[in-house]
């Protein structure tokens, strides 16, 4: 299984940034290629994307979540 890890510093309040990154259904508005993200329960997401002209779907699980600190899936 592939593992992707990225980090970026932004000049915004932590709470504001964390809230944005936990609004998964909004990801298609600002993430190129993401068509839909559906949160099916507290820890599961279903993604639909079009990557390089190919449709893809996958499920992801939130493995760690500490408000205003970390969210991992």
PDB file of C-alpha atoms in Angstrom:
ATOM      1  CA  UNK A   1       0.000   0.000   0.000  1.00  0.00           C
ATOM      2  CA  UNK A   2       1.273   3.474  -0.836  1.00  0.00           C
ATOM      3  CA  UNK A   3       1.960   5.971   1.915  1.00  0.00           C
ATOM      4  CA  UNK A   4       1.842   9.699   1.243  1.00  0.00           C
ATOM      5  CA  UNK A   5       2.920  12.243   3.802  1.00  0.00           C
ATOM      6  CA  UNK A   6       2.969  16.000   3.251  1.00  0.00           C
ATOM      7  CA  UNK A   7       3.202  19.073   5.435  1.00  0.00           C
ATOM      8  CA  UNK A   8       2.722  22.777   4.815  1.00  0.00           C
ATOM      9  CA  UNK A   9       2.763  25.873   6.998  1.00  0.00           C
ATOM     10  CA  UNK A  10      -0.036  28.410   6.574  1.00  0.00           C
ATOM     11  CA  UNK A  11      -0.515  31.760   8.220  1.00  0.00           C
ATOM     12  CA  UNK A  12      -3.982  31.149   9.695  1.00  0.00           C
ATOM     13  CA  UNK A  13      -5.305  30.291  13.162  1.00  0.00           C
ATOM     14  CA  UNK A  14      -4.949  26.568  13.919  1.00  0.00           C
ATOM     15  CA  UNK A  15      -8.662  26.151  14.689  1.00  0.00           C
ATOM     16  CA  UNK A  16      -9.676  27.683  11.358  1.00  0.00           C
ATOM     17  CA  UNK A  17      -7.318  25.449   9.379  1.00  0.00           C
ATOM     18  CA  UNK A  18      -8.287  22.312  11.295  1.00  0.00           C
ATOM     19  CA  UNK A  19     -11.985  23.017  10.711  1.00  0.00           C
ATOM     20  CA  UNK A  20     -11.354  23.374   6.971  1.00  0.00           C
ATOM     21  CA  UNK A  21      -9.497  20.037   6.802  1.00  0.00           C
ATOM     22  CA  UNK A  22     -12.310  18.209   8.569  1.00  0.00           C
ATOM     23  CA  UNK A  23     -15.000  19.385   6.127  1.00  0.00           C
ATOM     24  CA  UNK A  24     -14.320  16.496   3.751  1.00  0.00           C
ATOM     25  CA  UNK A  25     -17.387  17.061   1.572  1.00  0.00           C
ATOM     26  CA  UNK A  26     -15.933  20.477   0.652  1.00  0.00           C
ATOM     27  CA  UNK A  27     -12.664  19.044  -0.741  1.00  0.00           C
ATOM     28  CA  UNK A  28     -13.895  19.018  -4.374  1.00  0.00           C
ATOM     29  CA  UNK A  29     -14.208  22.816  -4.178  1.00  0.00           C
ATOM     30  CA  UNK A  30     -10.443  23.277  -3.795  1.00  0.00           C
ATOM     31  CA  UNK A  31      -8.740  19.960  -4.639  1.00  0.00           C
ATOM     32  CA  UNK A  32      -8.184  19.352  -8.328  1.00  0.00           C
ATOM     33  CA  UNK A  33      -9.354  15.944  -9.488  1.00  0.00           C
ATOM     34  CA  UNK A  34     -11.498  15.194  -6.442  1.00  0.00           C
ATOM     35  CA  UNK A  35     -15.109  14.800  -7.548  1.00  0.00           C
ATOM     36  CA  UNK A  36     -16.802  13.748  -4.308  1.00  0.00           C
ATOM     37  CA  UNK A  37     -15.985  12.833  -0.712  1.00  0.00           C
ATOM     38  CA  UNK A  38     -18.686  11.265   1.426  1.00  0.00           C
ATOM     39  CA  UNK A  39     -18.234  10.726   5.140  1.00  0.00           C
ATOM     40  CA  UNK A  40     -20.153   7.526   5.878  1.00  0.00           C
ATOM     41  CA  UNK A  41     -19.647   7.593   9.654  1.00  0.00           C
ATOM     42  CA  UNK A  42     -17.313   9.157  12.240  1.00  0.00           C
ATOM     43  CA  UNK A  43     -14.209   7.430  10.887  1.00  0.00           C
ATOM     44  CA  UNK A  44     -14.919   6.366   7.295  1.00  0.00           C
ATOM     45  CA  UNK A  45     -14.791   8.299   4.009  1.00  0.00           C
ATOM     46  CA  UNK A  46     -15.598   7.328   0.440  1.00  0.00           C
ATOM     47  CA  UNK A  47     -13.673   9.221  -2.257  1.00  0.00           C
ATOM     48  CA  UNK A  48     -14.373   9.645  -5.981  1.00  0.00           C
ATOM     49  CA  UNK A  49     -11.770  11.256  -8.216  1.00  0.00           C
ATOM     50  CA  UNK A  50     -10.685  11.687 -11.787  1.00  0.00           C
ATOM     51  CA  UNK A  51      -6.909  11.371 -11.978  1.00  0.00           C
ATOM     52  CA  UNK A  52      -5.162  11.799 -15.333  1.00  0.00           C
ATOM     53  CA  UNK A  53      -8.438  11.090 -17.131  1.00  0.00           C
ATOM     54  CA  UNK A  54      -9.194   7.933 -15.155  1.00  0.00           C
ATOM     55  CA  UNK A  55     -11.984   7.552 -12.625  1.00  0.00           C
ATOM     56  CA  UNK A  56     -11.073   6.118  -9.247  1.00  0.00           C
ATOM     57  CA  UNK A  57     -12.924   5.373  -6.026  1.00  0.00           C
ATOM     58  CA  UNK A  58     -11.583   4.316  -2.661  1.00  0.00           C
ATOM     59  CA  UNK A  59     -12.442   4.153   1.002  1.00  0.00           C
ATOM     60  CA  UNK A  60     -10.342   5.717   3.740  1.00  0.00           C
ATOM     61  CA  UNK A  61     -10.394   5.412   7.503  1.00  0.00           C
ATOM     62  CA  UNK A  62      -9.575   8.225   9.910  1.00  0.00           C
ATOM     63  CA  UNK A  63      -6.923   6.601  12.092  1.00  0.00           C
ATOM     64  CA  UNK A  64      -6.130   9.512  14.393  1.00  0.00           C
ATOM     65  CA  UNK A  65      -7.970  12.713  15.215  1.00  0.00           C
ATOM     66  CA  UNK A  66      -7.043  15.239  17.893  1.00  0.00           C
ATOM     67  CA  UNK A  67      -8.933  18.537  17.451  1.00  0.00           C
ATOM     68  CA  UNK A  68      -6.701  21.451  16.452  1.00  0.00           C
ATOM     69  CA  UNK A  69      -3.664  19.145  16.337  1.00  0.00           C
ATOM     70  CA  UNK A  70      -3.841  16.228  13.918  1.00  0.00           C
ATOM     71  CA  UNK A  71      -6.068  14.311  11.564  1.00  0.00           C
ATOM     72  CA  UNK A  72      -4.753  11.230   9.795  1.00  0.00           C
ATOM     73  CA  UNK A  73      -6.470   8.879   7.391  1.00  0.00           C
TER      74      UNK A  73
END
